[in-house]
XYZ file of C-alpha atoms in Angstrom:
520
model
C 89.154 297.859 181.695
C 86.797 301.204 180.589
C 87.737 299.695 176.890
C 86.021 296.864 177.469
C 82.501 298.068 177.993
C 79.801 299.663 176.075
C 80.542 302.997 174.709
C 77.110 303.957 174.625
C 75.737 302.639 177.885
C 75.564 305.592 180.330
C 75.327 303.719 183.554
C 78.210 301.209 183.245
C 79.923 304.809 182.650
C 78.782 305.786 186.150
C 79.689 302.612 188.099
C 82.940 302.877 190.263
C 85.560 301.652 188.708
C 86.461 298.490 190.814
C 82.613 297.484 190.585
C 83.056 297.654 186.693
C 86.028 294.929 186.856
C 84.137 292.425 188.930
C 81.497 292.677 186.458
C 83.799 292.085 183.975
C 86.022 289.262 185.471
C 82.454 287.046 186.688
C 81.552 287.449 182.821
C 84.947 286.147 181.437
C 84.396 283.212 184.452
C 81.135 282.152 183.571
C 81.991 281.827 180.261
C 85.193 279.657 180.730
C 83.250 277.816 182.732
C 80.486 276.972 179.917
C 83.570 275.980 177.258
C 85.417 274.063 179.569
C 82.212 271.821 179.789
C 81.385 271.950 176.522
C 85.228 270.486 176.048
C 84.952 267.571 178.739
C 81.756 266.424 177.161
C 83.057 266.302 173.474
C 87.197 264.969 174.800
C 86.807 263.481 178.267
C 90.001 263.752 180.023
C 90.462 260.245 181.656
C 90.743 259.167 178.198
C 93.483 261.671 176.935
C 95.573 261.259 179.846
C 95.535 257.131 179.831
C 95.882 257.303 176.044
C 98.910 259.664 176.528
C 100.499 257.513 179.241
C 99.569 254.289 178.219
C 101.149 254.823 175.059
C 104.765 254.977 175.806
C 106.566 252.123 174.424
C 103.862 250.600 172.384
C 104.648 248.685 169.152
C 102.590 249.878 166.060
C 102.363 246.868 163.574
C 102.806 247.835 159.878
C 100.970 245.559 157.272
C 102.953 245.288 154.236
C 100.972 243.053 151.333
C 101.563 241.885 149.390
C 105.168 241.124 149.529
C 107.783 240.399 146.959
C 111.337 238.840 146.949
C 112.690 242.535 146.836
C 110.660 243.961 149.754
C 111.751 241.288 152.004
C 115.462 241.146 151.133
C 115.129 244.975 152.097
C 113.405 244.782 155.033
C 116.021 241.766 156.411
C 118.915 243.419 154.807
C 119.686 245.332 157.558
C 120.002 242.943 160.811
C 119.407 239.182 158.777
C 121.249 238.511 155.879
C 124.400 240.883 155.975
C 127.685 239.718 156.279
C 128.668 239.089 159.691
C 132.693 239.519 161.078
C 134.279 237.531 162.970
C 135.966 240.015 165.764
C 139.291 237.635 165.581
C 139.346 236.881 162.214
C 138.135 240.314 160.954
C 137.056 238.126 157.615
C 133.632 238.786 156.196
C 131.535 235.318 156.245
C 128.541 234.971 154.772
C 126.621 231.083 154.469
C 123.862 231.585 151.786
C 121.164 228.659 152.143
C 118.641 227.993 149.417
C 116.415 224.712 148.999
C 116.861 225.173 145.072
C 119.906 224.398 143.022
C 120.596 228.613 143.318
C 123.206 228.608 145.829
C 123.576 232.222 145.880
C 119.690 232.955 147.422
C 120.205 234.234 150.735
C 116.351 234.421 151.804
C 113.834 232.538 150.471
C 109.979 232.440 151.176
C 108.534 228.808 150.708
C 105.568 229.074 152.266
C 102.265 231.833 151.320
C 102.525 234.781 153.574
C 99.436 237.535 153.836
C 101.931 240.427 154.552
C 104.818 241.125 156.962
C 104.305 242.421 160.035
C 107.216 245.080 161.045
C 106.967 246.582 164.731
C 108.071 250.240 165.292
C 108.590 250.902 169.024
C 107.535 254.433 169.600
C 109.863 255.714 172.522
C 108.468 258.405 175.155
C 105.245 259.745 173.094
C 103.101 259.269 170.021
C 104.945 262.358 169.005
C 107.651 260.054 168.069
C 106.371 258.736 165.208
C 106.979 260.954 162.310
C 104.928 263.039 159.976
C 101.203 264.199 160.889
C 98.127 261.337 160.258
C 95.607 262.101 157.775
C 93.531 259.018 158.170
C 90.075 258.907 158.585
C 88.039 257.459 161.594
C 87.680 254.217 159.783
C 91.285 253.535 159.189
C 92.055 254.310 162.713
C 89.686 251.620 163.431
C 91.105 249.356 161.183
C 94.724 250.382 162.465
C 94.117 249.807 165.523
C 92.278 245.915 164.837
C 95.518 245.134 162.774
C 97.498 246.384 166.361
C 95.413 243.917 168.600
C 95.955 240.921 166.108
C 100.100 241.586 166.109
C 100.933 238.834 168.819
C 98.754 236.063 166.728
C 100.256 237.193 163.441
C 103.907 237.325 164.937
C 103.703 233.765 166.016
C 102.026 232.482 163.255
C 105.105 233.862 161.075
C 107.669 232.413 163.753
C 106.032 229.055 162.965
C 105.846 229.379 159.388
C 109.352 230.417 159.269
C 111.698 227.947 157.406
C 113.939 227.689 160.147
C 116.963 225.563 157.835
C 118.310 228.566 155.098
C 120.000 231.470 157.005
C 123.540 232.132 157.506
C 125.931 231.503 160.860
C 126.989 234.716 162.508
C 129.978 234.908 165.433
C 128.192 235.515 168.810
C 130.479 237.031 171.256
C 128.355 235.847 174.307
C 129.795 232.088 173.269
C 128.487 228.718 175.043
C 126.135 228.136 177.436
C 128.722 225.646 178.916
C 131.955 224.538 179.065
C 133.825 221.319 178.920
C 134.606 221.873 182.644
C 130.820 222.869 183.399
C 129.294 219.075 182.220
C 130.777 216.352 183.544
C 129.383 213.981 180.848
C 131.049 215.358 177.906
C 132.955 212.319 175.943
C 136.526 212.731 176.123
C 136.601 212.641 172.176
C 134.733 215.352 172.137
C 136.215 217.473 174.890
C 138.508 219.558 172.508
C 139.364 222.615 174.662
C 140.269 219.973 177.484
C 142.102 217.738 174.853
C 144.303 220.737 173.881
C 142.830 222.461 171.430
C 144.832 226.070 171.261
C 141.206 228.071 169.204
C 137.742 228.929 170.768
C 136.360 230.709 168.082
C 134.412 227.517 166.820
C 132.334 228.106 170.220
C 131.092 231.540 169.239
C 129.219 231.215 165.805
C 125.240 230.509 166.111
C 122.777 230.186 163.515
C 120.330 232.422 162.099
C 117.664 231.554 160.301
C 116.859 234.055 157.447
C 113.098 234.957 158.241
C 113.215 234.792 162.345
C 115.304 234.604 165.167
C 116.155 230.737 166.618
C 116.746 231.482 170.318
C 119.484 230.800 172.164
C 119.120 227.679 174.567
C 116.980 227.972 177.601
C 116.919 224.848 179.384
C 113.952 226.003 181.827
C 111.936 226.038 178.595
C 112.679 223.238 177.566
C 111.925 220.812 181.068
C 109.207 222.582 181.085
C 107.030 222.051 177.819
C 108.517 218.351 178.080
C 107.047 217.984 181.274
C 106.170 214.820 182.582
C 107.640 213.519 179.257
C 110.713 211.454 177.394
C 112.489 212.225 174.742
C 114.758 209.545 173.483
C 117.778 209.241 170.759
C 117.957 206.781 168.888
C 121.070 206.202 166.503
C 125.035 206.100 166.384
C 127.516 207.529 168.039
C 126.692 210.617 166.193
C 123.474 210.444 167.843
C 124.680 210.344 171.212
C 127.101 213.295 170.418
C 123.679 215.328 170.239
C 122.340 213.806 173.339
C 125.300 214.667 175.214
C 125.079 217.984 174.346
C 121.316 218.108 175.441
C 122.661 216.667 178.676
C 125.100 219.594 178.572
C 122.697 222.024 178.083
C 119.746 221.481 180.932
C 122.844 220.495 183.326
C 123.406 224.331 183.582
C 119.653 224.411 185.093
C 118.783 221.667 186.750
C 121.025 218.821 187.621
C 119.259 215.409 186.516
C 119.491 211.254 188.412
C 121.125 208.940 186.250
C 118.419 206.334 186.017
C 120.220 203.875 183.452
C 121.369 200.410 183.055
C 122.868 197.984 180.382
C 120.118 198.352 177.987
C 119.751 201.979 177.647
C 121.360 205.465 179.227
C 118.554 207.321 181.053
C 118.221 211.133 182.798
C 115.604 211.878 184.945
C 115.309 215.441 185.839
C 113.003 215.500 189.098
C 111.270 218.893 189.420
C 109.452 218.403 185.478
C 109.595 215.051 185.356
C 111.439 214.752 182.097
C 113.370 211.437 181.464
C 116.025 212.022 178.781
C 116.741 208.374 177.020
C 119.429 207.276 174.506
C 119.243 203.704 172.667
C 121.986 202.646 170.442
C 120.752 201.312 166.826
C 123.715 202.419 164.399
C 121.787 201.262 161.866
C 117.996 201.260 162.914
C 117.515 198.036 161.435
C 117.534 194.294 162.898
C 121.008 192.987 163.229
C 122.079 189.221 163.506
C 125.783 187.836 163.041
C 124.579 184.020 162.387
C 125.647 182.498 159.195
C 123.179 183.111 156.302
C 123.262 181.294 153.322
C 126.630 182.232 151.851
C 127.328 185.129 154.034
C 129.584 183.389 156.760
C 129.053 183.454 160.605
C 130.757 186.874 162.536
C 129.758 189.475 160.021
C 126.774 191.857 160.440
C 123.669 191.076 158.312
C 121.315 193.831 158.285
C 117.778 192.795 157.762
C 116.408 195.963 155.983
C 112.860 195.578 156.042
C 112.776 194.529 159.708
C 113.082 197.431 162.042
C 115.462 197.531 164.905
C 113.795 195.585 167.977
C 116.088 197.228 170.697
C 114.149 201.092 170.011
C 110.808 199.478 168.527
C 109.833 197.659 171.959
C 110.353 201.049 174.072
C 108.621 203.344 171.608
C 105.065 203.401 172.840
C 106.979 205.002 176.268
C 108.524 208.031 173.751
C 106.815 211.171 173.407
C 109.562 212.590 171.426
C 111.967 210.544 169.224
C 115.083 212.017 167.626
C 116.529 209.410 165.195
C 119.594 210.062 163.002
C 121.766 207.161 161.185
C 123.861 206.855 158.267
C 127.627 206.452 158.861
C 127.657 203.199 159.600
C 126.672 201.824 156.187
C 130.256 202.852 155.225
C 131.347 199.821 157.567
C 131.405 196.066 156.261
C 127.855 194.528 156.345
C 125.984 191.967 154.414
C 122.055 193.317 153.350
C 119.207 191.351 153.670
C 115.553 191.561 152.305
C 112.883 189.326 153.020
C 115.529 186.346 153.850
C 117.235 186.674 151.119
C 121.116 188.515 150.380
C 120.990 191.337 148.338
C 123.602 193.490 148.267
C 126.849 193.842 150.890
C 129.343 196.893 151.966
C 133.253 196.040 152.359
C 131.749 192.118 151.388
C 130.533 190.367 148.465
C 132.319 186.817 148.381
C 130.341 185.711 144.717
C 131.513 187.571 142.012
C 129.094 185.236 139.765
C 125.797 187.094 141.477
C 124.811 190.553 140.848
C 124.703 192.828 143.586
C 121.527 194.313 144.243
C 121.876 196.296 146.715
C 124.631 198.664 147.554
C 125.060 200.641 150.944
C 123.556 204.190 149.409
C 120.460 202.337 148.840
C 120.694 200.459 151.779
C 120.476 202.906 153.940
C 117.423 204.857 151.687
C 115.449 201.349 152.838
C 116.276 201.261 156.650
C 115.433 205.204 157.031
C 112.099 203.942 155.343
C 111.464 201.118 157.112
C 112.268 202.787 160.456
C 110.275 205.758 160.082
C 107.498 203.452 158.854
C 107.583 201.182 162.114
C 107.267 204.587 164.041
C 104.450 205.681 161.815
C 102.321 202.869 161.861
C 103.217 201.616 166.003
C 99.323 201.367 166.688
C 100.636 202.900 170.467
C 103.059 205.501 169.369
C 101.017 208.821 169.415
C 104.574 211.147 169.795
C 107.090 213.248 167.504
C 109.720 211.743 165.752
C 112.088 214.195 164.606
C 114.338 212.804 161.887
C 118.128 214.828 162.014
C 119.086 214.228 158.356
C 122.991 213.149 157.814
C 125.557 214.786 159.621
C 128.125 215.281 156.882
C 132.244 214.723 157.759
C 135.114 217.339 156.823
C 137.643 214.373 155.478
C 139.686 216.259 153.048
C 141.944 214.620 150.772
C 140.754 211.168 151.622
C 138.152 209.607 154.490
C 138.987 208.368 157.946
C 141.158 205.607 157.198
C 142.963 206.832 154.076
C 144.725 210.231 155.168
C 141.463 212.003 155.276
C 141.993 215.544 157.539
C 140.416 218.775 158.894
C 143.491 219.708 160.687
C 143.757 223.583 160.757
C 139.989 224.287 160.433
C 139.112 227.010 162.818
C 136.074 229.226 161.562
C 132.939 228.189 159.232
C 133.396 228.302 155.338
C 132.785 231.292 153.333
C 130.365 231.708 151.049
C 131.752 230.209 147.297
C 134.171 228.029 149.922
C 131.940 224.973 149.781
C 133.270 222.036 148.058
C 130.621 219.328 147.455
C 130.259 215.785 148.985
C 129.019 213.603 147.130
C 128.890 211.497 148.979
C 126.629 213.294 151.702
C 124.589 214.595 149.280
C 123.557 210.987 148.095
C 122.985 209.897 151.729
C 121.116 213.263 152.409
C 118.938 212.340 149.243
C 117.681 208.770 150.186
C 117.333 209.583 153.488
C 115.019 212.702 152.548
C 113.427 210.231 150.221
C 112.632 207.318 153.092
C 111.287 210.512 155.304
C 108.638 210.996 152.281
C 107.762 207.426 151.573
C 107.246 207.076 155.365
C 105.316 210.324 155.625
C 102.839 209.070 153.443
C 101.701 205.883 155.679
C 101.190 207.227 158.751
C 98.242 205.068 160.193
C 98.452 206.368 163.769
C 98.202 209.635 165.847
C 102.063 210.305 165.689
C 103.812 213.244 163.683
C 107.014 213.135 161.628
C 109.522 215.923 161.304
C 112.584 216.588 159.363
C 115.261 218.414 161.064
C 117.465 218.774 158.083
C 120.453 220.380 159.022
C 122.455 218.701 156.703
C 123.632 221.694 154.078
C 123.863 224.372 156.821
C 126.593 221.825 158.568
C 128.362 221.317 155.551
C 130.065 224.853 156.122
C 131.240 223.810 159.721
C 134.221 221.982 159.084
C 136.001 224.192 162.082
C 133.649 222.042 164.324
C 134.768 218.914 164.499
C 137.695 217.698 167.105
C 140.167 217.159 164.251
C 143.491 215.707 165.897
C 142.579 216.577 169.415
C 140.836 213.296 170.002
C 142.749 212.599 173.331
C 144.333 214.270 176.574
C 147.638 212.769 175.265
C 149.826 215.659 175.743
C 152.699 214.079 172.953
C 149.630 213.196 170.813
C 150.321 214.491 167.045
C 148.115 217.616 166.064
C 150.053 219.105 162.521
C 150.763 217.187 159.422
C 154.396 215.596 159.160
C 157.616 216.787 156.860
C 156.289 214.858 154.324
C 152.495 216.518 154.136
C 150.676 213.789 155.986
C 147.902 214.585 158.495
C 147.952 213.080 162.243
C 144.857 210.330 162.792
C 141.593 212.506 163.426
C 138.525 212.385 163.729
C 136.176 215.137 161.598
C 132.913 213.263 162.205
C 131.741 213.824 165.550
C 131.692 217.017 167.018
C 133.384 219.450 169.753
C 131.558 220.334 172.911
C 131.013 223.039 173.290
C 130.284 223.378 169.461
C 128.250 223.349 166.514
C 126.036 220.176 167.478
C 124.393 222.443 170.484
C 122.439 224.255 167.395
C 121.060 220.366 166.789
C 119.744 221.074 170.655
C 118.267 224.751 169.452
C 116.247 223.627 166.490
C 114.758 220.583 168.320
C 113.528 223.027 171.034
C 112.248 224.990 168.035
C 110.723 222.150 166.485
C 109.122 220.922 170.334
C 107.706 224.710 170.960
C 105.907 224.418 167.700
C 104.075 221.167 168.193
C 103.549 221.636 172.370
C 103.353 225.583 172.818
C 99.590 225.621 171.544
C 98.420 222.570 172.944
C 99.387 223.543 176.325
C 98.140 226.929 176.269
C 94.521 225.123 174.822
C 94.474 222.379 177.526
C 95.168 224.735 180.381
């Protein structure tokens, strides 16, 4: 300790030696005392130690603007739009969705975006994110602004996100239910308990290219439709998707069957929420009464008169789902303002011209629907509009040796062989939606749901020969090539149709989710 005092200062020489280290050690005290305060003034330590705790697990937001095609195909690449194996199959599948005639676009961006915002979870410490920062004060600032705004931004991309070009990918979790687990399932539509030997149809769920669409959850749903109805209005078809709804929410809460003659009804007691289903296969008013030359017996759709049956419940609705279609493919006489225009399967006169055939028919009854709904002066709901469900008849339609027999997984990409005939329908009916969205007089919203191209790869979904519990029932085509009667219209459930059921709670969350957070 001599080395550390004055050489030339006589008396610290002459101070016993153990008074010369106390003198020493209060000096080296006093003056780790004065930094140590000088340190908690400039760095005060409740800070450091909550900003070193309370960062574990935070999520940084990256801005990247502006974006281009490439950028986002690579940030996706990874965990969108790759192909996705079956764990059966083993086959690569890939469903590439594009709004354009470019059928090979995987991920498209129709709508103006400021930037994307990626999270990076940091796991344990800052120290986890890589590579020293060299920013000044100001971008910290600005850093950390961007960081409080993340939530906002990430739902205002969900919303924006286009939630009808993606691909289907196999999910190993499968179903939500089973055909034993809902007791309303149709028996046509009960293929596992009709016999069917696959499951893999269950399994494959679809992903939108630009955000997730979640899986069912049927507390969710009951609860942003609370003290609400939601009706269907439509076909058989239509009540395929009901039933599945039904399906769904069963596995939460078990609903009363409140219907009658005139309409099925649900009522599901702790939200409130009435589920409803009206039949109107083709939305428009129906009479069978003879009609100038069209003879007594045979439907005469009125096409500019909407369907009464829906019409006088709709002020009840807060949320309409309304699909059509299939039936203009069965006999019918048209009708517009009182006068015969055009017929399906019918058209007695050879000497008159035909004005109207069933394509365009049903182009004017989507129109004149959607208009009724739009202009109801007390109809202040959603009506979401499912565009046409396309069929899988190959090699002829229902009644002329049409099949899907053997169809067990989605089609490939380059597998797709085009409809025309469900591309027509999906046309005029796309084409009514517009001409109605343009009158809307009244406080109600319309929304297209079109899922008809991303369907058009699920020929696997469909119940095919296994229609019936009839154990001798024919499922495999005969000696001479032809297939047993089937039916690859509706579809299986469990199946493809419960991703109808995922996008209308999508569409629902949209349109209530920020009005109930507002109001409450």
């Amino acid at each position: 300790m001599t080395s550390d005092s004055p050489r030339g200062s006589p008396k610290m020489a002459t101070l016993p030696r153990s008074l010369s280290s106390i003198v020493v050690s209060v000096v080296g005290l006093a003056m780790f005392l004065i930094f140590a305060s000088l340190l908690l003034v400039s760095y005060p330590i409740s800070s450091t130690v909550r900003g070193y705790f309370y960062s574990l697990d935070r999520k940084v937001v990256v801005t990247i603007s502006p974006v281009n095609q490439s950028t986002v195909e690579n940030l996706f690449s990874k965990n969108v739009d790759g192909i996705h194996k079956s764990p059966s199959s083993g086959s690569d599948l890939e469903v590439p969705m594009s709004s354009n005639n470019d059928k090979n676009a995987i991920l498209t961006d129709n709508s103006p975006s400021d930037g994307i915002q990626v999270s990076i979870s940091s796991s344990g410490s800052e120290s986890s994110l890589k590579g020293k920062s060299t920013r000044s004060k100001g971008e910290e600032e600005t850093s950390a602004n961007s960081a409080s705004i993340s939530a906002t931004s990430s739902v205002s991309v969900q919303s924006r996100c286009d939630l009808y070009h993606g691909n289907w990918f196999y999910d190993p979790l499968g179903p939500l239910y089973t055909n034993n687990s809902c007791p309303i399932v149709t028996q046509m539509q009960n293929c596992q308990g009709n016999g069917r030997p696959d499951k893999e149809y269950e399994n494959w769920r679809w992903k939108p290219s630009q955000c997730d669409l979640p899986r069912f959850d049927a507390n969710k749903f009951l609860e942003l439709m609370r003290g609400k109805t939601l009706a269907f209005v439509g076909d058989s078809v239509a009540r395929n998707q009901m039933e599945s709804l039904m399906c769904l929410l069963w596995q939460a809460k078990v609903p009363v069957n409140r219907g009658n003659k005139q309409m099925q009804r649900w009522y599901f007691k702790s939200t409130s929420v009435m589920i409803v289903r009206i039949w109107s296969s083709w939305l428009v008013h129906q009479t069978s009464e003879k009609l100038d030359f069209a003879q007594e017996g045979i439907a005469k759709l009125h096409l500019d008169v909407p369907h009464e049956k829906f019409m006088e419940f709709t002020p009840g609705f807060d949320v309409i789902v309304i699909s059509s279609g299939h039936w203009f493919a069965k006999q019918s006489v048209y009708v517009l303002n009182n006068e015969i225009v055009g017929g399906q399967l019918w058209w007695p006169d050879s000497s008159r011209p035909m004005k109207v055939n069933n394509i365009e028919a049903f182009g004017i009854s989507v129109e004149t629907s959607l208009t009724a709904l739009a202009t109801h002066p007390n109809f202040t709901g959603l009506t979401i509009v499912r565009s046409f469900s396309p069929d899988h008849y190959e090699g002829g339609v229902w009644n002329t040796g049409g099949s899907c027999t053997g169809k067990v997984k989605p089609l490939a990409a380059g597998e797709l062989v085009e409809n025309g005939f469900t591309d027509i329908m999906h046309k005029k009916q796309v084409i009514g939606f517009e001409r109605a969205s343009k009158k809307i007089t009244n406080k109600s919203k319309l929304r297209l749901m079109d899922i008809t191209e991303i369907f058009s790869y699920r020929h696997d979904g469909h119940p095919g020969p296994y229609r019936s519990p009839d154990p001798n029932k024919i499922t495999q085509r005969g000696p001479d090539g032809r297939p047993p009667p089937q039916d690859c219209l509706h579809w299986c459930m469990p199946g493809p149709v419960d991703t109808w059921n995922e996008l209308v709670l999508e569409i629902i969350r949209r349109e209530f989710e920020g009005k109930q957070s507002a109001s409450s």
